[in-house]
mmCIF file of C-alpha atoms and ligand atoms in Angstrom:
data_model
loop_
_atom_site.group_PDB
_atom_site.id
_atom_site.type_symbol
_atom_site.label_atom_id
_atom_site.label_comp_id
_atom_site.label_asym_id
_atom_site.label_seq_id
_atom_site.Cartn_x
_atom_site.Cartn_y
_atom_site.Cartn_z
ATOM 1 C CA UNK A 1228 20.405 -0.682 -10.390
ATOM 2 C CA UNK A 1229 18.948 2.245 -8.992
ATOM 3 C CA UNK A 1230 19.148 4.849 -11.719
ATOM 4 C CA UNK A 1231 17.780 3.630 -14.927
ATOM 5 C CA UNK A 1232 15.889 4.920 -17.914
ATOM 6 C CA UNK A 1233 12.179 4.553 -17.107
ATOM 7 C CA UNK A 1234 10.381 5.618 -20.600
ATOM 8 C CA UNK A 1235 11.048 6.187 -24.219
ATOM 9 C CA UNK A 1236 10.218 10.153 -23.643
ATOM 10 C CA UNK A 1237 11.226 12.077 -27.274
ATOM 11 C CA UNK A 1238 12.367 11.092 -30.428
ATOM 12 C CA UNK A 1239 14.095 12.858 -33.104
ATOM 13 C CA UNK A 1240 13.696 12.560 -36.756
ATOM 14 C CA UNK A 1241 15.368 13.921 -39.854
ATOM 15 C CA UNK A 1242 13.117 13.934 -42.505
ATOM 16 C CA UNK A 1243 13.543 15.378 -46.395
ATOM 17 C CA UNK A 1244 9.666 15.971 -46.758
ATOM 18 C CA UNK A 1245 8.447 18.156 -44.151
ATOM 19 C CA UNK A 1246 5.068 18.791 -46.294
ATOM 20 C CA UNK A 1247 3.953 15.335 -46.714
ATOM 21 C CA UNK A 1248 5.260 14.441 -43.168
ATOM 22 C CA UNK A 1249 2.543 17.281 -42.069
ATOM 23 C CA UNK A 1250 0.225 15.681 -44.267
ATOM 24 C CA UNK A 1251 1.043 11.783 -42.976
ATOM 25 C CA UNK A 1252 1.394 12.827 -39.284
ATOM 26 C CA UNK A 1253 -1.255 15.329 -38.334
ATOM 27 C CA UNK A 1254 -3.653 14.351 -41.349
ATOM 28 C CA UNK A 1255 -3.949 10.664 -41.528
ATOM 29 C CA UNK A 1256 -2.270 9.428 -37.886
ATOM 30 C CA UNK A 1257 -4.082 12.633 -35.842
ATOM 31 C CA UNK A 1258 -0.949 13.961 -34.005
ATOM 32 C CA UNK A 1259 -0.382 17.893 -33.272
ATOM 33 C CA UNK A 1260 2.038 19.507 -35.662
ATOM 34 C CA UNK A 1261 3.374 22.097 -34.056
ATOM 35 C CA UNK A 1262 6.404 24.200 -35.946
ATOM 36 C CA UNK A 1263 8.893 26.128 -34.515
ATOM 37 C CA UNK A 1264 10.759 29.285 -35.100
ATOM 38 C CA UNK A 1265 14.009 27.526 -36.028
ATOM 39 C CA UNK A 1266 12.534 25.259 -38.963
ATOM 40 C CA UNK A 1267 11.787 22.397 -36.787
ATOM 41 C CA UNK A 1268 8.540 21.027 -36.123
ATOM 42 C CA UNK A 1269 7.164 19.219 -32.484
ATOM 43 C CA UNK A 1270 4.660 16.289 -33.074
ATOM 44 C CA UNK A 1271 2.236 16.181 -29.764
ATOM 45 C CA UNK A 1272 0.885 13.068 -28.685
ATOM 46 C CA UNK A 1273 -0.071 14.375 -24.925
ATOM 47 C CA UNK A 1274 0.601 17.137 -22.522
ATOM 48 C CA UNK A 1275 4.616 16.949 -23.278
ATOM 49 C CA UNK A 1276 5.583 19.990 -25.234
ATOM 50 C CA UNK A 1277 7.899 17.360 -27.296
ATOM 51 C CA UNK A 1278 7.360 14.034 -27.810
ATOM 52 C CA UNK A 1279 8.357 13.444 -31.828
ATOM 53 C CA UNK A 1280 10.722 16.465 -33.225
ATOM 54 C CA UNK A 1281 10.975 16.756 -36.757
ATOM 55 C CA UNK A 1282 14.350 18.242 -38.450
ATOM 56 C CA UNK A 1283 14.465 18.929 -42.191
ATOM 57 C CA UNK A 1284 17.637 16.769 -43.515
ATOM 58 C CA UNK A 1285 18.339 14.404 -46.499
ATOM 59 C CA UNK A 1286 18.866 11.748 -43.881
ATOM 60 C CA UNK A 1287 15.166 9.485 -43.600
ATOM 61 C CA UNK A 1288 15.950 7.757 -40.244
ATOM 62 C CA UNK A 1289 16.316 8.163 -37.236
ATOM 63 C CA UNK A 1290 18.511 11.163 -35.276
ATOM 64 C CA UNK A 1291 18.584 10.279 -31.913
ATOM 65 C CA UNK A 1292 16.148 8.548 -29.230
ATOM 66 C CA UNK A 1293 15.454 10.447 -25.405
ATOM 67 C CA UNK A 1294 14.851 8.325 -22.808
ATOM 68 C CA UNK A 1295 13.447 9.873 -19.382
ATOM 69 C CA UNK A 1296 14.937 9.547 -16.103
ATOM 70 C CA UNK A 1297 13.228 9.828 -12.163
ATOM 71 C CA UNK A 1298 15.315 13.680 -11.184
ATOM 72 C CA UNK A 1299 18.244 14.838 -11.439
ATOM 73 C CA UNK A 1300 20.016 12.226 -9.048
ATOM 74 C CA UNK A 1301 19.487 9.169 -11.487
ATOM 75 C CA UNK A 1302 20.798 11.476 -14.463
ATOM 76 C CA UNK A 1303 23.872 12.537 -12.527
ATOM 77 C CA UNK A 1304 24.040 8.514 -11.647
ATOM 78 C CA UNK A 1305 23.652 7.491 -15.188
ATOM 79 C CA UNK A 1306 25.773 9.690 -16.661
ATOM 80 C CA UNK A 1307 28.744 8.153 -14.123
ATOM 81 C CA UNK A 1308 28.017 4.582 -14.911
ATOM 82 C CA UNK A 1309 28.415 5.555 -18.603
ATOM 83 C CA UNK A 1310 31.879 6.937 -18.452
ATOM 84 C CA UNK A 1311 33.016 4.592 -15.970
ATOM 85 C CA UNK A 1312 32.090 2.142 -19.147
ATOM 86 C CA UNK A 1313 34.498 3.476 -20.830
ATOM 87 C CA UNK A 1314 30.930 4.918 -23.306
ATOM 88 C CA UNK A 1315 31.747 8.696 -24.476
ATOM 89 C CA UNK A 1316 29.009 10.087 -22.656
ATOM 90 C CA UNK A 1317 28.303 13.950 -23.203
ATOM 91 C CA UNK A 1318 27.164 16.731 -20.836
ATOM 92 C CA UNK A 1319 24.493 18.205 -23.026
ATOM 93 C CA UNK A 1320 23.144 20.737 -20.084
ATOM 94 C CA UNK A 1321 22.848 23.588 -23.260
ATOM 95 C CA UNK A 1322 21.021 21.638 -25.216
ATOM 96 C CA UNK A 1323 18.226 21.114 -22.520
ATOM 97 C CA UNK A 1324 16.190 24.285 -23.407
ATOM 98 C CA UNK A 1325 15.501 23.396 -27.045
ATOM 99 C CA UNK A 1326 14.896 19.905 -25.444
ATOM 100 C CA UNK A 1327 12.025 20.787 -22.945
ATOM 101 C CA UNK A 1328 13.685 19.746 -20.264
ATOM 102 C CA UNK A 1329 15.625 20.412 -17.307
ATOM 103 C CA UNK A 1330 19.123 18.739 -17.988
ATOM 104 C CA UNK A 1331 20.037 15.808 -20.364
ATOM 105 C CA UNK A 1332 23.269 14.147 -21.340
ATOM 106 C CA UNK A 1333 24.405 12.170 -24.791
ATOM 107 C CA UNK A 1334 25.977 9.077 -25.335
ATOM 108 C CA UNK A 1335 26.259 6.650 -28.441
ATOM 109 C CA UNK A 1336 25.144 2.613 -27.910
ATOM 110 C CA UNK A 1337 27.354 0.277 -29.237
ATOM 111 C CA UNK A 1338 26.446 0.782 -33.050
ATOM 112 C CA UNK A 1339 26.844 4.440 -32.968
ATOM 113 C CA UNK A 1340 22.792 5.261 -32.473
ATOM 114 C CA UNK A 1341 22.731 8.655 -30.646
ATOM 115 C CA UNK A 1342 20.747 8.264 -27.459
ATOM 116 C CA UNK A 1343 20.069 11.519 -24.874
ATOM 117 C CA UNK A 1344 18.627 10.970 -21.439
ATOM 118 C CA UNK A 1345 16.709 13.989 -19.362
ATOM 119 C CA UNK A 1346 14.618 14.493 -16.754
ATOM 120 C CA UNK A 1347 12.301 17.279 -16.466
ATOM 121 C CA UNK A 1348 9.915 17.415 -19.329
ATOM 122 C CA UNK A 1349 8.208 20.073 -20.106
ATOM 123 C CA UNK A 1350 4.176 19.490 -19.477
ATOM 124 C CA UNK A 1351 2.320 22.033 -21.692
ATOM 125 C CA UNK A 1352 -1.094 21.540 -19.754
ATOM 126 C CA UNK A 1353 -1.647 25.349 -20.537
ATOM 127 C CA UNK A 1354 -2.382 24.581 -23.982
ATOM 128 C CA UNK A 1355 -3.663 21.329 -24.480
ATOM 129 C CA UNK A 1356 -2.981 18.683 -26.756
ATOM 130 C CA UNK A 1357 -5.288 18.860 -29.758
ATOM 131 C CA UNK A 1358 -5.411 15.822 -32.461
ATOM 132 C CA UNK A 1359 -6.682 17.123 -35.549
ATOM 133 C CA UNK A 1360 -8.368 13.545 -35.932
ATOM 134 C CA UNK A 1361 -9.788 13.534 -32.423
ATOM 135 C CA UNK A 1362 -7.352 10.947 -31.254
ATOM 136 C CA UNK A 1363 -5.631 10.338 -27.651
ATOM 137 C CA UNK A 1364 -2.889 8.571 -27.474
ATOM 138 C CA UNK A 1365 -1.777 6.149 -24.694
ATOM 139 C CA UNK A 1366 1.629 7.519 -23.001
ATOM 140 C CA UNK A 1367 2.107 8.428 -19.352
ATOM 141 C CA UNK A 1368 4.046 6.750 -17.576
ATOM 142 C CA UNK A 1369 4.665 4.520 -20.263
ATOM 143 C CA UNK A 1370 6.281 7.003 -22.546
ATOM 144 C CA UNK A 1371 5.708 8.106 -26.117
ATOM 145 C CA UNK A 1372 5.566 3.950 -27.273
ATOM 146 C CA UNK A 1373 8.614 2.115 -29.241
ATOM 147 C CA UNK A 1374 11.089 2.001 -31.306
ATOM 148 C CA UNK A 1375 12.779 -1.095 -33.311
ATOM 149 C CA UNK A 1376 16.273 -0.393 -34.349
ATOM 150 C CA UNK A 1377 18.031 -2.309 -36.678
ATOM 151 C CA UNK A 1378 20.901 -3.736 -35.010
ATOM 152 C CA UNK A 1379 24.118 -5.867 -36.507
ATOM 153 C CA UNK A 1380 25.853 -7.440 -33.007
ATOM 154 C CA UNK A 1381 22.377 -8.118 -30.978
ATOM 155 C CA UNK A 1382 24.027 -9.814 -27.983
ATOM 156 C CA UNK A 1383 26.400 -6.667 -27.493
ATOM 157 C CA UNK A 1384 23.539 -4.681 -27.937
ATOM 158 C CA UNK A 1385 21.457 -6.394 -25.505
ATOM 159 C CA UNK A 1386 23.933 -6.613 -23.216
ATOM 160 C CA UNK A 1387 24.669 -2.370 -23.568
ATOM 161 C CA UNK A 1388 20.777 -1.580 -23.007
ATOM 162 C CA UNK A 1389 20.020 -3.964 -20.120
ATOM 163 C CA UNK A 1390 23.815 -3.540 -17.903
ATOM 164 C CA UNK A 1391 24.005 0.030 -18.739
ATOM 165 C CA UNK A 1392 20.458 1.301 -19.249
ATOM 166 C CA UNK A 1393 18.621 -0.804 -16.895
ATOM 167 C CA UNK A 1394 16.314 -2.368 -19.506
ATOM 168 C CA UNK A 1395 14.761 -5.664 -18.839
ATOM 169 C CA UNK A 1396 13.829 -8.564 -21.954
ATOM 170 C CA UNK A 1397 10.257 -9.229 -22.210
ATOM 171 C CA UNK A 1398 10.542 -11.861 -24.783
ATOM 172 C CA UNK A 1399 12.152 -12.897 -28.263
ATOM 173 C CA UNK A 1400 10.372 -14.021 -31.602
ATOM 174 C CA UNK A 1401 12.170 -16.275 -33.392
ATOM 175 C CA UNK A 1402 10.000 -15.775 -37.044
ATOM 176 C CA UNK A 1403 10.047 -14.645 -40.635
ATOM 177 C CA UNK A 1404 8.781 -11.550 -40.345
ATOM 178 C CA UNK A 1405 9.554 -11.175 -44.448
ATOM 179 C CA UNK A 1406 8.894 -14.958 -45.740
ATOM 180 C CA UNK A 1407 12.534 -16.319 -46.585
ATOM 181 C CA UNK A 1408 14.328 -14.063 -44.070
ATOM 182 C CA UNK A 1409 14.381 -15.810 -40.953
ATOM 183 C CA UNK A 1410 15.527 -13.581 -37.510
ATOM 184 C CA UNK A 1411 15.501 -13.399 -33.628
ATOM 185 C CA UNK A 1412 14.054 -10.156 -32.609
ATOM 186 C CA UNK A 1413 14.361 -9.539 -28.527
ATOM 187 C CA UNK A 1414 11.773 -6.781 -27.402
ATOM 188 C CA UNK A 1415 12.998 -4.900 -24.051
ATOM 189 C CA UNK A 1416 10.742 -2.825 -21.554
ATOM 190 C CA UNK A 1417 11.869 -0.188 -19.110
ATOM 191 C CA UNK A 1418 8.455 0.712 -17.496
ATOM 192 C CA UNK A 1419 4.953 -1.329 -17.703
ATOM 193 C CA UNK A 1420 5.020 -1.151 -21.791
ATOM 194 C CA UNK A 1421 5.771 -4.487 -22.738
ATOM 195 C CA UNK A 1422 8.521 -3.465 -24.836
ATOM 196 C CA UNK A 1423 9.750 0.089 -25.320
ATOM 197 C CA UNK A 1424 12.510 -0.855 -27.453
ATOM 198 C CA UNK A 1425 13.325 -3.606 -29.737
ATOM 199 C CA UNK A 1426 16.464 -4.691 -31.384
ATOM 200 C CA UNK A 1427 16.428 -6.643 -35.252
ATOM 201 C CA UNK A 1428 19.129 -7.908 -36.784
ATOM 202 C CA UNK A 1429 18.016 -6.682 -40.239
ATOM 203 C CA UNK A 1430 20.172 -5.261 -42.978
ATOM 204 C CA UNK A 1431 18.543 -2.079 -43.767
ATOM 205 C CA UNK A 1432 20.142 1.064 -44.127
ATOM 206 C CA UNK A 1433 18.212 2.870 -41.345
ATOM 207 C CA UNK A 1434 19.019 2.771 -38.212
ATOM 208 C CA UNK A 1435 15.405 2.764 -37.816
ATOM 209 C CA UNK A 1436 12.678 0.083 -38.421
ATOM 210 C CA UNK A 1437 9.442 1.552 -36.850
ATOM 211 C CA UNK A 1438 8.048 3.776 -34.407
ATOM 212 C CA UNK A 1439 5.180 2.882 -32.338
ATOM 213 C CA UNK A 1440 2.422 5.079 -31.367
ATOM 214 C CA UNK A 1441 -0.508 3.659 -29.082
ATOM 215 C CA UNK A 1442 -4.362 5.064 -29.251
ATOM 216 C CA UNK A 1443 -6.921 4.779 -26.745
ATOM 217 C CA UNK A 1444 -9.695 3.467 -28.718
ATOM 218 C CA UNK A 1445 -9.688 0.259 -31.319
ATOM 219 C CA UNK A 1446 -11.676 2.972 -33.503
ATOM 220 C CA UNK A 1447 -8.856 4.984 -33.855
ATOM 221 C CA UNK A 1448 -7.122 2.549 -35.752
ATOM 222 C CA UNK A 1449 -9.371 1.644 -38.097
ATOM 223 C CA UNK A 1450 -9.744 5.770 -38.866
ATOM 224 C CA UNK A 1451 -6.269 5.842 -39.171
ATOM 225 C CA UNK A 1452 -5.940 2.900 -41.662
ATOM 226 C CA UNK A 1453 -8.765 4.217 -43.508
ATOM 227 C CA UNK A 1454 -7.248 7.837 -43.963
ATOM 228 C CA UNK A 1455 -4.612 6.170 -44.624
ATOM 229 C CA UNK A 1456 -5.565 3.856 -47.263
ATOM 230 C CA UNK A 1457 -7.780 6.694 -48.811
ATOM 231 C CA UNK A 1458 -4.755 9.107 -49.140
ATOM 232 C CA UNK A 1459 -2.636 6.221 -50.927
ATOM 233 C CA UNK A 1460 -0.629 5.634 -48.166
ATOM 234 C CA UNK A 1461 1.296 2.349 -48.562
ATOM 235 C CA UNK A 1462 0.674 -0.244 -45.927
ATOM 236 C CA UNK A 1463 3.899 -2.051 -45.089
ATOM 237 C CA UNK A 1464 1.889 -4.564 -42.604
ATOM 238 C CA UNK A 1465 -1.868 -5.035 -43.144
ATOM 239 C CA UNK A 1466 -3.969 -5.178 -39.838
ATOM 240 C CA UNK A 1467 -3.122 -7.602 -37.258
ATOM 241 C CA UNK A 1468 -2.473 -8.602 -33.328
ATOM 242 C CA UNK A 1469 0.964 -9.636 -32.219
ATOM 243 C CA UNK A 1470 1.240 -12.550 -30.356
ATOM 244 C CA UNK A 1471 3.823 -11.226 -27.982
ATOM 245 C CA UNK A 1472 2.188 -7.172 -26.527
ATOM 246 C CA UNK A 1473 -1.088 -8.158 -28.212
ATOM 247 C CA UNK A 1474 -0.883 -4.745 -30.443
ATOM 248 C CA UNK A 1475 -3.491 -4.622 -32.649
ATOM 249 C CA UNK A 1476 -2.010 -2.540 -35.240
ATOM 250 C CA UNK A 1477 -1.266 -1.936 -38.998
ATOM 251 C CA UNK A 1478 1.964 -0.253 -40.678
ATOM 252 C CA UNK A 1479 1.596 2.650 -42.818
ATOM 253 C CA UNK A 1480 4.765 3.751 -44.239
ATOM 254 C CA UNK A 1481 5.974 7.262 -43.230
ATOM 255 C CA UNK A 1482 7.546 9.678 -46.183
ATOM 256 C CA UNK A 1483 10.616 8.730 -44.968
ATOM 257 C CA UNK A 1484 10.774 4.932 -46.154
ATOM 258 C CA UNK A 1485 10.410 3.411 -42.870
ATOM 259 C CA UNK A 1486 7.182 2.610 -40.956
ATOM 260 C CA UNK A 1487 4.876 3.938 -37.702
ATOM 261 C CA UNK A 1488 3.178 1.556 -36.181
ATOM 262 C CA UNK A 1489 -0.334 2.454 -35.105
ATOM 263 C CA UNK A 1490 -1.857 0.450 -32.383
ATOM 264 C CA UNK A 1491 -4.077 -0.246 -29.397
ATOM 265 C CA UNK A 1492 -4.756 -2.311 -27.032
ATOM 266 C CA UNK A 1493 -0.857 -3.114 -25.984
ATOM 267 C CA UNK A 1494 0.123 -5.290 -22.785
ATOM 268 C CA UNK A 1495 0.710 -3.783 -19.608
ATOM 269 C CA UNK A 1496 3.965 -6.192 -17.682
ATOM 270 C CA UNK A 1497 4.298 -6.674 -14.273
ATOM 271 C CA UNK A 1498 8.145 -6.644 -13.794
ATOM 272 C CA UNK A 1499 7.305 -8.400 -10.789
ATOM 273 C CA UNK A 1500 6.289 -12.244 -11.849
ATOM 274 C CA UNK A 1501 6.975 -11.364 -15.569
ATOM 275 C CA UNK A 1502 8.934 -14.750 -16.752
ATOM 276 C CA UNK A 1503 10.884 -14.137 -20.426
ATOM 277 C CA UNK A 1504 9.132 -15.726 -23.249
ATOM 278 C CA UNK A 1505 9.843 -16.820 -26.906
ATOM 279 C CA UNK A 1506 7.666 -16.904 -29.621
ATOM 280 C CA UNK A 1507 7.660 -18.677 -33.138
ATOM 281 C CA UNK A 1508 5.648 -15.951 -34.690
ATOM 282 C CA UNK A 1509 4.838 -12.223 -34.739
ATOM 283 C CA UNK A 1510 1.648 -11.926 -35.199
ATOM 284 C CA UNK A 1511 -1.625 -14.202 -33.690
ATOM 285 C CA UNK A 1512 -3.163 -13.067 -36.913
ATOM 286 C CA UNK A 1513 -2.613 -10.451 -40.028
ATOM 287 C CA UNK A 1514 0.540 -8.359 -40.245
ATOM 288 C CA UNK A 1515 0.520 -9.100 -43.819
ATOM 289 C CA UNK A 1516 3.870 -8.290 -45.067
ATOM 290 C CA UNK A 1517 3.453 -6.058 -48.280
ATOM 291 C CA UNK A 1518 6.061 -4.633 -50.615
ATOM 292 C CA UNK A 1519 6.344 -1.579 -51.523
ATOM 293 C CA UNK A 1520 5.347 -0.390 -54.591
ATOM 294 C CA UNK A 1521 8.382 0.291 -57.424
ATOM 295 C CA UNK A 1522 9.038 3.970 -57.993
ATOM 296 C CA UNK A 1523 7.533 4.788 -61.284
ATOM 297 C CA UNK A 1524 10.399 4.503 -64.427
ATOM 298 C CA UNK A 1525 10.888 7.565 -66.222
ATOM 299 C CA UNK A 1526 9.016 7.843 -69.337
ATOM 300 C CA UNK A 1527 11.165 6.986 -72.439
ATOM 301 C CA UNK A 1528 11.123 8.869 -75.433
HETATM 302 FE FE1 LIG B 2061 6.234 -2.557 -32.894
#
């Protein structure tokens, strides 16, 4: 397959909190808030003009996921193998401007999550990426980091992201993530990231279950938690290392009820000799599943 997605390059969330998103993202987690003229903000990880952007909406999830391709060859490529699929794949050339890019097209996956794929990213090396934290993050050719989606049919959707998308399984952990909910979760890469995408059959009603960002130090991660922890910020997963990228990472949970995960320290794969895995847990250590706290009854009279 010659024209494939090669990096998790944007993603787009609607969120109903845009103040205590600031607050969460540029505050506690160190990423560049940077709003726009039309109400929408760009989250900065790196020299990308966009790598998270932030719509106002009641939605809380989720609005669509960008993947990057080589040039305009493998979009044109990719955008035939998707209609010849029968997928309704978009031309979404006038979108591309409020992108950052220099052409992208649209198409749903199999359980109606909106994906786009571009090429031509904006780099915004004229003004520099600035954490407000003094963080870097870990992107390059390895993209902005991962999502999870929540997924109902994971064999079709395995089967849509690796024949269609070029996406290749790194492994599967057969666990209980949340003690008395036993699942399969299958984590897929598409560069040297050991997974830039995961699929969960979980019954949520997001579409998503994290986001991933990576830092270059092990210190920013315990800064993060910290800020974190001192702002009140719930902590979905307590500190830990995965036993399949080796993350060391916690889970604060974002305004919008679902979580980012904050790591370093992730696995580089060489697609090369990689052999698929499995795994019988998710974590070598920690990744302390804790609930969230009750929202507060209303005083009675
Ligand atoms: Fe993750």
């Amino acid at each position: 397959m010659t024209a494939k997605v090669e990096a998790l390059g944007y993603v787009g969330l609607e969120v109903s909190d845009l103040a205590a998103w600031r607050d969460f993202a540029a505050g506690q987690l160190g990423l560049q808030w940077a709003p726009r003229d039309d109400g929408t903000v760009d989250i900065r990880l790196d020299s990308h003009a966009i790598r998270i952007r932030i719509h106002e909406g009641p939605r809380d999830d989720l609005a669509y996921a960008g993947w990057e391709v080589r040039d305009a060859g493998a979009l044109e490529e990719l955008h035939d193998r998707l209609a010849a699929k029968g997928i309704a794949v978009e031309r979404a050339s006038a979108d591309a401007a409020d992108r950052r890019v220099l052409d992208l097209i649209r198409f749903p996956d199999p359980e109606g999550n909106v994906h786009e794929a571009y090429y031509g990213p904006l780099q915004r090396t004229d003004r520099p990426f600035v954490s407000p934290t003094g963080a870097r993050f870990k992107t390059g050719a390895q993209g902005l980091g991962h999502i999870v989606l929540a997924c109902r049919d994971k064999a079709v959707m395995l089967g849509f992201f690796q024949d269609v998308l070029g996406f290749r399984i790194s492994d599967h952990i057969r666990t209980e993530v949340i003690p008395g909910r036993p699942l399969e979760i299958s984590f897929l890469r598409c560069n040297g990231r050991h997974h830039s995408l995961a699929l969960a059959p979980v019954p949520i009603p997001k579409k998503i279950v994290h986001l991933m960002v990576e830092t270059t130090s092990i210190d920013e991660v315990g800064r993060a938690m910290h800020r974190c922890m001192a702002a009140g910020t719930h902590l979905s997963f307590t500190l830990g290392r995965h036993s399949n990228d080796n993350m060391l990472s916690f889970y604060p949970l974002s305004p919008s009820g679902f979580d980012i995960e904050y790591g370093w320290g992730g696995l580089e794969v060489e697609d090369e000799s990689w052999h698929v895995l499995t795994h019988e847990s998710n974590s070598a250590w920690g990744h302390i599943f804790q609930r969230p706290p009750r929202p507060s009854k209303p005083a009675s009279n």
